mmCIF file of C-alpha atoms in Angstrom:
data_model
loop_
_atom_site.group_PDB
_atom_site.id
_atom_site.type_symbol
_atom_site.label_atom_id
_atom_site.label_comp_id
_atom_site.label_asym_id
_atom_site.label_seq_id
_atom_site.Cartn_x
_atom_site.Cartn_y
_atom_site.Cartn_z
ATOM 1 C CA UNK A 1256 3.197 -5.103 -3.124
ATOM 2 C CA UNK A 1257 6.302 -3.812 -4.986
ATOM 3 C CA UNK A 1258 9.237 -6.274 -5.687
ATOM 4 C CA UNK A 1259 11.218 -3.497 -3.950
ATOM 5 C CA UNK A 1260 8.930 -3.323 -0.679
ATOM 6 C CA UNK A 1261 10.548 -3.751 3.015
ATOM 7 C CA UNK A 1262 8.134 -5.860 5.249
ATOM 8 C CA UNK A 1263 8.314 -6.798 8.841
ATOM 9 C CA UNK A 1264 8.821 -10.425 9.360
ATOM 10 C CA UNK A 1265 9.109 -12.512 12.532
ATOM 11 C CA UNK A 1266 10.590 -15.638 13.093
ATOM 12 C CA UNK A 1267 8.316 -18.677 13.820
ATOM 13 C CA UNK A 1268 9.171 -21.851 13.137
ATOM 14 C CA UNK A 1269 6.483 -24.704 13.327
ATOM 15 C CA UNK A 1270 6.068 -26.861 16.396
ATOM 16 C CA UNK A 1271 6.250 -29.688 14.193
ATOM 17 C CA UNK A 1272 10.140 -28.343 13.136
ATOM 18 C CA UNK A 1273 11.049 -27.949 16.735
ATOM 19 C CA UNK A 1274 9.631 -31.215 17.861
ATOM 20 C CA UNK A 1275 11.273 -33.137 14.971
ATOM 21 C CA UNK A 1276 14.381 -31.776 15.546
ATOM 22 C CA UNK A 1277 14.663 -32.837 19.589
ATOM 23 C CA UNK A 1278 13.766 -36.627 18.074
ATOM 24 C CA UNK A 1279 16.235 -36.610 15.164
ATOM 25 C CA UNK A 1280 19.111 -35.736 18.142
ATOM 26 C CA UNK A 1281 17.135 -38.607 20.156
ATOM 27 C CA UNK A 1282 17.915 -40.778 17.563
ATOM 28 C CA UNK A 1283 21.231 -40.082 16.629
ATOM 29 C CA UNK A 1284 23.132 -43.097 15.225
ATOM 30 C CA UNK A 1285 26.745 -42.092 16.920
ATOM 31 C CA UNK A 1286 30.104 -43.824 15.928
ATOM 32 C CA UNK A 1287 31.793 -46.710 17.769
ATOM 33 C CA UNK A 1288 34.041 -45.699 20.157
ATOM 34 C CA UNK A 1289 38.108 -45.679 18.914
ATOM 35 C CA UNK A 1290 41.214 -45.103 20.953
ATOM 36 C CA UNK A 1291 42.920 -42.739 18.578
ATOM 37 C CA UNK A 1292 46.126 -40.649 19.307
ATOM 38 C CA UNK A 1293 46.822 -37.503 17.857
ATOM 39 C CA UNK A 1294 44.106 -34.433 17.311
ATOM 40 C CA UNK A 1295 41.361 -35.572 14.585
ATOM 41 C CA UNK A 1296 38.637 -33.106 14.997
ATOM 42 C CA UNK A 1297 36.257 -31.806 17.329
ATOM 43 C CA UNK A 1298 35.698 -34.840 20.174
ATOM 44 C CA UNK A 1299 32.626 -37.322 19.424
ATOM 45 C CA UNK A 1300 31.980 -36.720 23.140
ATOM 46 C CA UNK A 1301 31.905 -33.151 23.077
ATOM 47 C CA UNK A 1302 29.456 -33.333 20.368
ATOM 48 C CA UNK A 1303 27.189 -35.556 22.343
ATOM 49 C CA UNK A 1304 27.099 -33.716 25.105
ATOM 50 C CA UNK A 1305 26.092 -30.802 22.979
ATOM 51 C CA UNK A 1306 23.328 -32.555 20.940
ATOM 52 C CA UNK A 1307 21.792 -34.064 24.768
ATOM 53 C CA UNK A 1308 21.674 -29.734 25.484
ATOM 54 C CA UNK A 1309 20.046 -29.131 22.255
ATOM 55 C CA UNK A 1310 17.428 -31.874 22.516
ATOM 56 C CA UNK A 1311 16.487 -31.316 26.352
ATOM 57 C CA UNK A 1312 18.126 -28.367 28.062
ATOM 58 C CA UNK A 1313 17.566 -25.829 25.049
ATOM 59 C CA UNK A 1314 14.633 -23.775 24.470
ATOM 60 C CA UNK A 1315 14.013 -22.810 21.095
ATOM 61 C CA UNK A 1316 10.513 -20.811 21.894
ATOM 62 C CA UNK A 1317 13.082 -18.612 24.179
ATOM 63 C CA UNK A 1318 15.663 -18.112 21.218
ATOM 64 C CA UNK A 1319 12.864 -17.164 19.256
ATOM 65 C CA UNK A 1320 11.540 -14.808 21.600
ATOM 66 C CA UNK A 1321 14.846 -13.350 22.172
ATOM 67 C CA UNK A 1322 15.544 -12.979 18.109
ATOM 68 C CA UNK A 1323 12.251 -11.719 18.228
ATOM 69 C CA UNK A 1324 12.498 -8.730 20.165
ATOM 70 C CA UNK A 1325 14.652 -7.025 17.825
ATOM 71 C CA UNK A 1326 12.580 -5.750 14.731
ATOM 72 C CA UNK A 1327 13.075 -7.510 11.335
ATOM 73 C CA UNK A 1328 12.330 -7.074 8.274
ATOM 74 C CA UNK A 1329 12.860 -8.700 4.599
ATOM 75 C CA UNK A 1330 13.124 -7.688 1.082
ATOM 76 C CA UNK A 1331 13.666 -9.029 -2.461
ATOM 77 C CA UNK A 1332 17.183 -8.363 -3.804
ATOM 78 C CA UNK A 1333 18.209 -10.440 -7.015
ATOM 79 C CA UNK A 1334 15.791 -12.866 -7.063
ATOM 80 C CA UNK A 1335 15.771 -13.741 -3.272
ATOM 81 C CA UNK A 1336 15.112 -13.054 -0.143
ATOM 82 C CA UNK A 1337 17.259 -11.183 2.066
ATOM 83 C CA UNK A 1338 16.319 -10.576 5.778
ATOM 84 C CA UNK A 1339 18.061 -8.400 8.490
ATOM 85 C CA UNK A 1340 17.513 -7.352 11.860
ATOM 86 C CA UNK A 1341 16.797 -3.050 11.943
ATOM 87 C CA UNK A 1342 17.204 -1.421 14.785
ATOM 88 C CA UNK A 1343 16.742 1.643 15.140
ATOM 89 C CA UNK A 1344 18.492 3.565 17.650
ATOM 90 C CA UNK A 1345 16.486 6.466 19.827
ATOM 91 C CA UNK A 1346 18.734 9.089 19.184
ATOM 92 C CA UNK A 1347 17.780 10.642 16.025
ATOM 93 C CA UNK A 1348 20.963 11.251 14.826
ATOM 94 C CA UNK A 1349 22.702 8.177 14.759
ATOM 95 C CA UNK A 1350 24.934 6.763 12.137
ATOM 96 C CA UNK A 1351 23.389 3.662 10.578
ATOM 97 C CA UNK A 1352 26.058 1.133 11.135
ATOM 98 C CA UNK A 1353 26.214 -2.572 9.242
ATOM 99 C CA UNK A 1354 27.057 -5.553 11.089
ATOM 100 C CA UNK A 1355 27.848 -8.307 8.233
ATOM 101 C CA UNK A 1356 28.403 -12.128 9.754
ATOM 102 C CA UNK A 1357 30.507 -15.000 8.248
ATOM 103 C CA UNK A 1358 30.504 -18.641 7.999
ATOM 104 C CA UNK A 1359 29.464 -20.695 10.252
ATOM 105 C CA UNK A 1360 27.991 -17.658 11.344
ATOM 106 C CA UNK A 1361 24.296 -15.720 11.821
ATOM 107 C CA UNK A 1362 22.468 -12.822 12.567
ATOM 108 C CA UNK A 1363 22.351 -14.356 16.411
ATOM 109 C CA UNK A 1364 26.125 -14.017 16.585
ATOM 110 C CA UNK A 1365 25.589 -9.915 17.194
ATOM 111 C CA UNK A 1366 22.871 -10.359 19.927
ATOM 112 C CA UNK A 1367 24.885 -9.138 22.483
ATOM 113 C CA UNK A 1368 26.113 -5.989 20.857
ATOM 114 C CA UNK A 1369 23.250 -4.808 19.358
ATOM 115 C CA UNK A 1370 21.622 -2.808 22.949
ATOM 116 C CA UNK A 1371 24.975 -1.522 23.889
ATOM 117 C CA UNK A 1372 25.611 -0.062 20.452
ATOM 118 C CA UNK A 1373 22.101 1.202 19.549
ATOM 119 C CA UNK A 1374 21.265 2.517 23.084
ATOM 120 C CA UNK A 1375 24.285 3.263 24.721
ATOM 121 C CA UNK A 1376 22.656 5.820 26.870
ATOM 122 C CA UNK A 1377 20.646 2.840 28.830
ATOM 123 C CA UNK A 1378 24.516 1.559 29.557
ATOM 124 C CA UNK A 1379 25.936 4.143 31.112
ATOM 125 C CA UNK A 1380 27.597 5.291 27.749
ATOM 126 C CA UNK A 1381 27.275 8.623 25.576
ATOM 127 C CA UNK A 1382 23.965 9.023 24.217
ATOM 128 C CA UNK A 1383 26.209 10.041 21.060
ATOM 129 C CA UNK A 1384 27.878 7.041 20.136
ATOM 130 C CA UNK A 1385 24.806 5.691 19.706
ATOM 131 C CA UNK A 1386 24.051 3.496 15.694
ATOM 132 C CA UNK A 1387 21.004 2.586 13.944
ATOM 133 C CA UNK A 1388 21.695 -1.018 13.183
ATOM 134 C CA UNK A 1389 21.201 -3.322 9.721
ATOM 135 C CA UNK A 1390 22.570 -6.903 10.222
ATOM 136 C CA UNK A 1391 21.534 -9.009 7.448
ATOM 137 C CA UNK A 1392 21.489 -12.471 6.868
ATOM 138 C CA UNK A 1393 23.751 -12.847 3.950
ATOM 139 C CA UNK A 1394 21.944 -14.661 1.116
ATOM 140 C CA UNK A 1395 22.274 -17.795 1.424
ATOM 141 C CA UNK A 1396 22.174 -17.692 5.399
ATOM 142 C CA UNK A 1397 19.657 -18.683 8.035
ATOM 143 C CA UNK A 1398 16.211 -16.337 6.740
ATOM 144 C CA UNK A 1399 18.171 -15.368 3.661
ATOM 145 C CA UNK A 1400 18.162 -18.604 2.179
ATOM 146 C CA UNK A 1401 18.547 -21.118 0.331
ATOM 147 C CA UNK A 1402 19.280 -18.963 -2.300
ATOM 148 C CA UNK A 1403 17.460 -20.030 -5.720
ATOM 149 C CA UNK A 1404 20.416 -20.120 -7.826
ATOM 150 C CA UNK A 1405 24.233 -20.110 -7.801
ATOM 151 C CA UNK A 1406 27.113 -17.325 -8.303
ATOM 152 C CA UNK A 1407 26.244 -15.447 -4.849
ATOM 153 C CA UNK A 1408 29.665 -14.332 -4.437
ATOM 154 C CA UNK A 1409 30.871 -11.913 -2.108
ATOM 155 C CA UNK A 1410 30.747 -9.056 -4.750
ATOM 156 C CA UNK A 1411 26.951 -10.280 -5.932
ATOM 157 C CA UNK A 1412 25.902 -10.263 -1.705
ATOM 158 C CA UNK A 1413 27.648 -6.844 -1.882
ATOM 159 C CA UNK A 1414 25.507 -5.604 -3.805
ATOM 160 C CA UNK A 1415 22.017 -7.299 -2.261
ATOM 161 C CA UNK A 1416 23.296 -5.443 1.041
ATOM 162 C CA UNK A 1417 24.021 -2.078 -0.651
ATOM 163 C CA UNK A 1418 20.580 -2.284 -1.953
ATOM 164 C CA UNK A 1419 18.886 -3.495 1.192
ATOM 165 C CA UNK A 1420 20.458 -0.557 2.723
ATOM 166 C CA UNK A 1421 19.263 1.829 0.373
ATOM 167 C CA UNK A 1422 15.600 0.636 0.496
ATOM 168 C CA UNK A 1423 15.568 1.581 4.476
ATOM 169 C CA UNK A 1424 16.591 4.990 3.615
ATOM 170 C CA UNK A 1425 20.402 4.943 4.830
ATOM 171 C CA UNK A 1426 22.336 7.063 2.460
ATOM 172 C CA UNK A 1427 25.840 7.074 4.347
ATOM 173 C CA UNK A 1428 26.506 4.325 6.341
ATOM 174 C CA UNK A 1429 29.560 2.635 8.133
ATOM 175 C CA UNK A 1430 30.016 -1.592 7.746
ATOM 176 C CA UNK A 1431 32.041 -3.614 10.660
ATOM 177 C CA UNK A 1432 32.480 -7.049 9.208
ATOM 178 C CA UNK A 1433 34.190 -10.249 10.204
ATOM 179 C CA UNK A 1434 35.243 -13.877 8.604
ATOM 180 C CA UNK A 1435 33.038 -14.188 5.037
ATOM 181 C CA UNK A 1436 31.665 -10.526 6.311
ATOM 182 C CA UNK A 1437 35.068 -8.805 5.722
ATOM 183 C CA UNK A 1438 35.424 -9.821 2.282
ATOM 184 C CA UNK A 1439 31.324 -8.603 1.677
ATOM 185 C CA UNK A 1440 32.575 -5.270 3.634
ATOM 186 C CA UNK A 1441 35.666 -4.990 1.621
ATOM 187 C CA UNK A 1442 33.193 -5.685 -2.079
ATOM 188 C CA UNK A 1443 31.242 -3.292 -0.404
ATOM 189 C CA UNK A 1444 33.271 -0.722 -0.234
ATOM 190 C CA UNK A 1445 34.581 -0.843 -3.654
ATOM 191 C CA UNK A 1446 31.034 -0.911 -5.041
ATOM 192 C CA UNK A 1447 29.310 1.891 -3.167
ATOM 193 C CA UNK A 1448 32.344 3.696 -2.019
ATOM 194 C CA UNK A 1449 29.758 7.189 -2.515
ATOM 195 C CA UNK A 1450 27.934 5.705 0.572
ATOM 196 C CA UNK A 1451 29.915 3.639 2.859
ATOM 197 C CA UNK A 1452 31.239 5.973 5.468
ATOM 198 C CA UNK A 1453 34.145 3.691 7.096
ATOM 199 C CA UNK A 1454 34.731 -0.238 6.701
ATOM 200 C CA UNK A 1455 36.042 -2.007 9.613
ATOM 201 C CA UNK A 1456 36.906 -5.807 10.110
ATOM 202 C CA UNK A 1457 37.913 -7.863 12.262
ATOM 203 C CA UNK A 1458 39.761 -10.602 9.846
ATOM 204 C CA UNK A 1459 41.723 -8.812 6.853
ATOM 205 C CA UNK A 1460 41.514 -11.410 3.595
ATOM 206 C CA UNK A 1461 44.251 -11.107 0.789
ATOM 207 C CA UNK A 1462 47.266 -9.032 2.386
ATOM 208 C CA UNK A 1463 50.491 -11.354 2.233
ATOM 209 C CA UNK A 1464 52.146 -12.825 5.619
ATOM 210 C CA UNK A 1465 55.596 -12.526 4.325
ATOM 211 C CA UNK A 1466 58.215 -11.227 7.530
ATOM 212 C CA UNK A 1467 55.778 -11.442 10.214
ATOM 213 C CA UNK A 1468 56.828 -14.613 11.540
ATOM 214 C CA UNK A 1469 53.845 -14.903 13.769
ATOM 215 C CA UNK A 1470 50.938 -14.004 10.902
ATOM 216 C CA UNK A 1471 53.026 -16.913 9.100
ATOM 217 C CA UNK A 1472 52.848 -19.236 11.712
ATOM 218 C CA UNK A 1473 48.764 -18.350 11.532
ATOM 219 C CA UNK A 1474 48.894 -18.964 7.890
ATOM 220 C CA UNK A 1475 50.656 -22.788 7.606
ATOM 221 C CA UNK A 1476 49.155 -23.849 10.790
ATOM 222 C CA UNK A 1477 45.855 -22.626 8.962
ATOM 223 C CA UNK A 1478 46.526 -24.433 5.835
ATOM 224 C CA UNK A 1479 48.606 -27.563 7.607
ATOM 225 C CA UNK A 1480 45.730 -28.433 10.667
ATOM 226 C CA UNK A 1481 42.294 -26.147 10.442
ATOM 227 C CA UNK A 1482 41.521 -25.869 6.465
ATOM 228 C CA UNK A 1483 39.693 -29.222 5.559
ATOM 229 C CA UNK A 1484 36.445 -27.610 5.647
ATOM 230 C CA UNK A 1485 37.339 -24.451 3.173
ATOM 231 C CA UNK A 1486 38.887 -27.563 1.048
ATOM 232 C CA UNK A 1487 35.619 -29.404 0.689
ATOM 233 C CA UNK A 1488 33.201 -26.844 0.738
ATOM 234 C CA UNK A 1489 35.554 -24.888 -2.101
ATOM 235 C CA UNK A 1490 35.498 -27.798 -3.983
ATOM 236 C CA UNK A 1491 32.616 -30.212 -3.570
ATOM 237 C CA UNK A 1492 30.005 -28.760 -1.356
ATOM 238 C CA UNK A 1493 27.545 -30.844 -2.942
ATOM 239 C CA UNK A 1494 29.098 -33.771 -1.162
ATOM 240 C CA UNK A 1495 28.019 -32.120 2.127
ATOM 241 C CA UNK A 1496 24.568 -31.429 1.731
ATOM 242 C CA UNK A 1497 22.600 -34.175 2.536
ATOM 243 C CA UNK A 1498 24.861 -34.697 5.656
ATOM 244 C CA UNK A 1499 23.996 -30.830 6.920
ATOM 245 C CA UNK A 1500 20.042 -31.342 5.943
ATOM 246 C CA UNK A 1501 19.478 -34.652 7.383
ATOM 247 C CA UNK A 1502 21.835 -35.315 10.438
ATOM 248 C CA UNK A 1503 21.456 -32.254 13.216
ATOM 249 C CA UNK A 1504 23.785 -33.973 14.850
ATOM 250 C CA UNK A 1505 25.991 -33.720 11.677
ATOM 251 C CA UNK A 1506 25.534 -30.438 11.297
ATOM 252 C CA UNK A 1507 26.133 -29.308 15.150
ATOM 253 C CA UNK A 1508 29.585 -31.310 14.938
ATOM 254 C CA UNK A 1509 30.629 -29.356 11.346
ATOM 255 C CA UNK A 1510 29.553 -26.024 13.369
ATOM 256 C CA UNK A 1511 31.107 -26.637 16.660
ATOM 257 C CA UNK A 1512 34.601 -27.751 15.647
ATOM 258 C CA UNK A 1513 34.893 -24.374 13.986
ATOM 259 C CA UNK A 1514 34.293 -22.754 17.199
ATOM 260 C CA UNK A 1515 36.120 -24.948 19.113
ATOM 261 C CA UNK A 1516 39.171 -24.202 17.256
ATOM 262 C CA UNK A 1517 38.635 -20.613 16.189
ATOM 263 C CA UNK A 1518 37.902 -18.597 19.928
ATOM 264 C CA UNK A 1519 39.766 -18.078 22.564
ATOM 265 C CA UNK A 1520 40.485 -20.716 25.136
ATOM 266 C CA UNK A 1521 39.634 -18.293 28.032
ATOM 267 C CA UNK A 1522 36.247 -16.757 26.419
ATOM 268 C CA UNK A 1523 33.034 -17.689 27.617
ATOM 269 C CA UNK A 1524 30.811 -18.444 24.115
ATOM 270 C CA UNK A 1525 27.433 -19.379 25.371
ATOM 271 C CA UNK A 1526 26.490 -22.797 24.569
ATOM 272 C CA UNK A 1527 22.693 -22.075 23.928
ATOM 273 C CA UNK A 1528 23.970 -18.860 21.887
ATOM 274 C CA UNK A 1529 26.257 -21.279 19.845
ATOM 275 C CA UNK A 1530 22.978 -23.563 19.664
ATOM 276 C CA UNK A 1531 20.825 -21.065 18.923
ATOM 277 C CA UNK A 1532 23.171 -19.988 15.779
ATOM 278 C CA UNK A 1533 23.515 -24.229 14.598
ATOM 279 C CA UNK A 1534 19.649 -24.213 14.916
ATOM 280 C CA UNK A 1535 19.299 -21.305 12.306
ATOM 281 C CA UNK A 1536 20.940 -23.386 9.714
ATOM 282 C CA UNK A 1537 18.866 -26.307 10.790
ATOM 283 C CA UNK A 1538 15.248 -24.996 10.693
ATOM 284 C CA UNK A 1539 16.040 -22.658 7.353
ATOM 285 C CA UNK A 1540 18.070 -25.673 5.395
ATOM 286 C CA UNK A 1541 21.185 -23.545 4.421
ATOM 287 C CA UNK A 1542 23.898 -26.239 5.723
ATOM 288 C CA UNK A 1543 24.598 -26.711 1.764
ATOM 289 C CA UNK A 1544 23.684 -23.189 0.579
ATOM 290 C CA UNK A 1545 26.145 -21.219 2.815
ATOM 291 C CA UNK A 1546 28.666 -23.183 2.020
ATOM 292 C CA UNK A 1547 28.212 -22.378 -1.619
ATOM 293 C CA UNK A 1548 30.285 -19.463 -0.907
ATOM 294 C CA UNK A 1549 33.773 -21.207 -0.376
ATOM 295 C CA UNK A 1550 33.164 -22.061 -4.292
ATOM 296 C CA UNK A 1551 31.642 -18.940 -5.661
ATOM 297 C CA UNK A 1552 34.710 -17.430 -4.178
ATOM 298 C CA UNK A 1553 37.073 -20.041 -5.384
ATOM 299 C CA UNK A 1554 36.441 -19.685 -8.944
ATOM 300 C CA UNK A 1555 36.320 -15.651 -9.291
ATOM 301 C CA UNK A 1556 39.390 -13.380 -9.571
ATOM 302 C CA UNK A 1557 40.588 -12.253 -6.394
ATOM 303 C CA UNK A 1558 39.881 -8.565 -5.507
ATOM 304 C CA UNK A 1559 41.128 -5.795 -4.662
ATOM 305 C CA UNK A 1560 40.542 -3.374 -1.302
ATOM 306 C CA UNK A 1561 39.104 -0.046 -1.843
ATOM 307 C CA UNK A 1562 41.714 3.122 -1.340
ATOM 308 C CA UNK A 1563 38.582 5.519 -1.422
ATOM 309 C CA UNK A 1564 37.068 4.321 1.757
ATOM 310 C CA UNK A 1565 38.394 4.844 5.497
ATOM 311 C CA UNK A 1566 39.448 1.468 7.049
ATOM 312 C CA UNK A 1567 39.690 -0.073 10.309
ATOM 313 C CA UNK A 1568 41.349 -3.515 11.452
ATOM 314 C CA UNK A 1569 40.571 -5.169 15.025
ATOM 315 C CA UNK A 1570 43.258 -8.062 15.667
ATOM 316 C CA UNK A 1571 42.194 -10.956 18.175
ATOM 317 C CA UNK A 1572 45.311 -12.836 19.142
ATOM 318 C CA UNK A 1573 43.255 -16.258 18.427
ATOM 319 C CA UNK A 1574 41.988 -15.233 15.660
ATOM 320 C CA UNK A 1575 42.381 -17.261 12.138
ATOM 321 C CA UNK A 1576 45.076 -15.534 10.663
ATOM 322 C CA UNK A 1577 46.943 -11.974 12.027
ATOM 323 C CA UNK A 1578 47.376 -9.584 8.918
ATOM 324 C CA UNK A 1579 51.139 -7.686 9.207
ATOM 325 C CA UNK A 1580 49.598 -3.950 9.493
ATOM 326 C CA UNK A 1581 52.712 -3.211 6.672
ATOM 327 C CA UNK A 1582 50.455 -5.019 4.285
ATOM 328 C CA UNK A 1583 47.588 -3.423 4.689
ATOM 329 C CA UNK A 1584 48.540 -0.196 4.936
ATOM 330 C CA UNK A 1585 50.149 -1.280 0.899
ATOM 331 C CA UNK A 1586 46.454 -2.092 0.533
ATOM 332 C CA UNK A 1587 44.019 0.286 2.025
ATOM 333 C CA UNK A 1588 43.114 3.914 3.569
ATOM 334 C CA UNK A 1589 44.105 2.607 7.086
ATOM 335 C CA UNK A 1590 42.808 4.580 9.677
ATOM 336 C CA UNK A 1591 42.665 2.889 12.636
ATOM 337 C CA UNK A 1592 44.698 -0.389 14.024
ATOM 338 C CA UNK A 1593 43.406 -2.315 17.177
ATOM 339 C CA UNK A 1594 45.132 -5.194 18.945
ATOM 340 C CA UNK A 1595 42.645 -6.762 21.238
ATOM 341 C CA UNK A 1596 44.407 -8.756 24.641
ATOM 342 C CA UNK A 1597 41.828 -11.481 24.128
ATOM 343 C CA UNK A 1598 39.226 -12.874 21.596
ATOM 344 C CA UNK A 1599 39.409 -15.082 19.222
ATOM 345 C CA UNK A 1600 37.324 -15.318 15.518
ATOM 346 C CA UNK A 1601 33.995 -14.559 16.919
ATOM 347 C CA UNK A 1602 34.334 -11.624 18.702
ATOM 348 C CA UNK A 1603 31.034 -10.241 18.806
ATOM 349 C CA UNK A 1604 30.273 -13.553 21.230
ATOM 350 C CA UNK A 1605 33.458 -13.805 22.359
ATOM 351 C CA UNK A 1606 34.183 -9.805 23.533
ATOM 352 C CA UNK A 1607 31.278 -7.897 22.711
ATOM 353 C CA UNK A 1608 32.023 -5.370 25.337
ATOM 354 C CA UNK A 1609 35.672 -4.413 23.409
ATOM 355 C CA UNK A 1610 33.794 -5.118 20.160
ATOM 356 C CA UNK A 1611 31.473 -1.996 21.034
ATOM 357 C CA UNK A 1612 34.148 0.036 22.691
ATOM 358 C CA UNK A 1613 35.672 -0.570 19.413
ATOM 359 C CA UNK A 1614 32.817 0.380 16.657
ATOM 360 C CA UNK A 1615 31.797 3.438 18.687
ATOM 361 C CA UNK A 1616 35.144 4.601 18.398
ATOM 362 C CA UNK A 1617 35.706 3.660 14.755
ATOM 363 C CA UNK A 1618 32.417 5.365 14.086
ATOM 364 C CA UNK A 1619 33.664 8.441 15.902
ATOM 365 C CA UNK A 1620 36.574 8.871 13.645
ATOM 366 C CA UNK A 1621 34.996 7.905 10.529
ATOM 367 C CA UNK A 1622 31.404 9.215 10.566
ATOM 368 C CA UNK A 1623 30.628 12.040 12.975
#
């Protein structure tokens, strides 16, 4: 076999894996209770109650089914494995679109976008809207990972994706990307700029705050309240590691707090969805290799947005941060502007049915 060949893979996890982890949340060691004022993280309750769900109530055979059903396949890009879900829309003709996740983050975040968008005929939508569909696992990620080495920045898993892409025979293609996936879409754009069709995202990195006095609020109650994980895993991820290998219980509670404090009070994120996505980085050991990232990214120059490529930005009123549309207009072909009424960070979970509105229209303007 080729070092270039694209083979089919399914996920299947040993019984062994699955059994072990429903006795490691059995036997969680949890801290003494403390009356504590003031908010200090995600609730030790809340976590418990999640870990009791994971170890009894959740079905992993049925998440694995369900990831299942979607055809995979993996490749060697770079020295390691990257995987992807590729699904092909029936319509012939359908733009090959590029979902790209973030941190904390997976390939089972777009589960509920990925019928709608590739078959939107069987929802009572336009047979022509309809995508072919690549959503990787970024290197590093769930069944791309652990990566073998370091220096996977966002401009080096640019490039694994633009190649991935190429080996299943997409020459123009649009990219929708969100948290760590907007700054691969935006590297992606400036490195294959011939190919990529459209970028849209759904968080905008780099563009300044400056006179929008709500994007600023975003920003210092970002760096004042929610930044202690970027902090650590920028700086000593190694610290982490054992922690997210050892202790599911650990790793659910580093997980959950970032959804807990990144979506929208009002949305409805699954909880076995939400498990489903901690239990990736469980069974595949990439705690500590994902979040490599926050120091690859740290310690390169900071880059620049592509002019050459058509962009799109979808603003969720909880998300992270709100980019002032002035500034990226200063910074990119802006073609299309969005402000959702609800949704927060992870939007494909959170609102996948304005998500898809959304990417069939960008798609529309950009690729048809």
């Amino acid at each position: 076999m080729s070092e270039t060949a694209v083979t089919p893979f399914r996920v299947d996890v040993p019984q062994a894996e699955v059994d072990d982890l429903a006795e490691r949340l059995r036997r969680t060691r949890w801290p003494v209770g403390q009356d504590l004022p003031g908010d200090r993280g995600i609730p030790v309750e809340r976590v418990r109650a999640l870990a009791e769900r994971w170890a009894s109530g959740w079905d992993w055979r049925a998440q694995e089914a369900a990831l299942n059903a979607w055809p995979q396949v993996t490749t060697a890009v770079d020295g390691t494995r990257v995987h992807a879900l590729h699904v092909r829309s029936p319509e012939p003709d359908a733009v090959p679109l590029v979902l790209l996740h973030g941190w904390p983050g997976s390939v089972v975040e777009f589960l509920r976008v990925l019928r709608p968008l590739s078959d939107p005929g069987a929802h009572g939508g336009d047979p022509a809207d309809a995508v072919h569909l690549v959503v990787p696992s970024l290197p590093g990620y769930g069944l791309s990972g652990p990566t073998p080495d370091g220096g996977w920045t966002p401009a080096r898993i640019a490039r694994a994706v633009a190649e991935l892409v190429a080996r299943l025979g997409y020459d123009r293609y649009v990219v929708h990307g969100g948290d760590w996936g907007s700054n691969v879409g935006r590297d992606l754009a400036a490195a294959d700029a011939a190919h990529v069709a459209g970028l849209h995202v759904t968080m905008t990195p780099g563009p300044p705050a400056e006179g929008d006095p709500v994007a600023e609020e975003k920003v210092a109650r970002y760096a004042r309240e929610l930044s202690g994980y970027a902090k650590l895993q920028g700086t000593r991820p190694l610290s982490l590691a054992p922690a997210l290998t050892d202790s599911p219980a650990g790793l659910l509670a580093w997980i959950a707090e970032r959804f807990a404090e990144w979506t929208d009070p009002a949305s409805e994120v699954d909880v076995d969805q939400l498990l489903t996505n901690v239990a990736v980085y469980w069974f595949t050991r990439t705690g500590p290799s994902s979040a490599q990232l926050y120091w690859e990214r740290a310690h390169v120059p900071a880059p620049d947005w592509s002019r050459d490529v058509p962009t799109g930005v979808a603003v969720l009123p909880h998300d992270l941060f709100r980019p002032p549309r002035a500034a990226v207009e200063q910074a990119v072909d802006l073609v299309s502007w969005t402000e959702f009424d609800r949704g927060g960070h992870f939007a494909a979970m959170e609102v996948p049915d304005l998500l898809v509105e959304e990417l069939r229209r960008f798609v529309r303007a950009v690729a048809r």
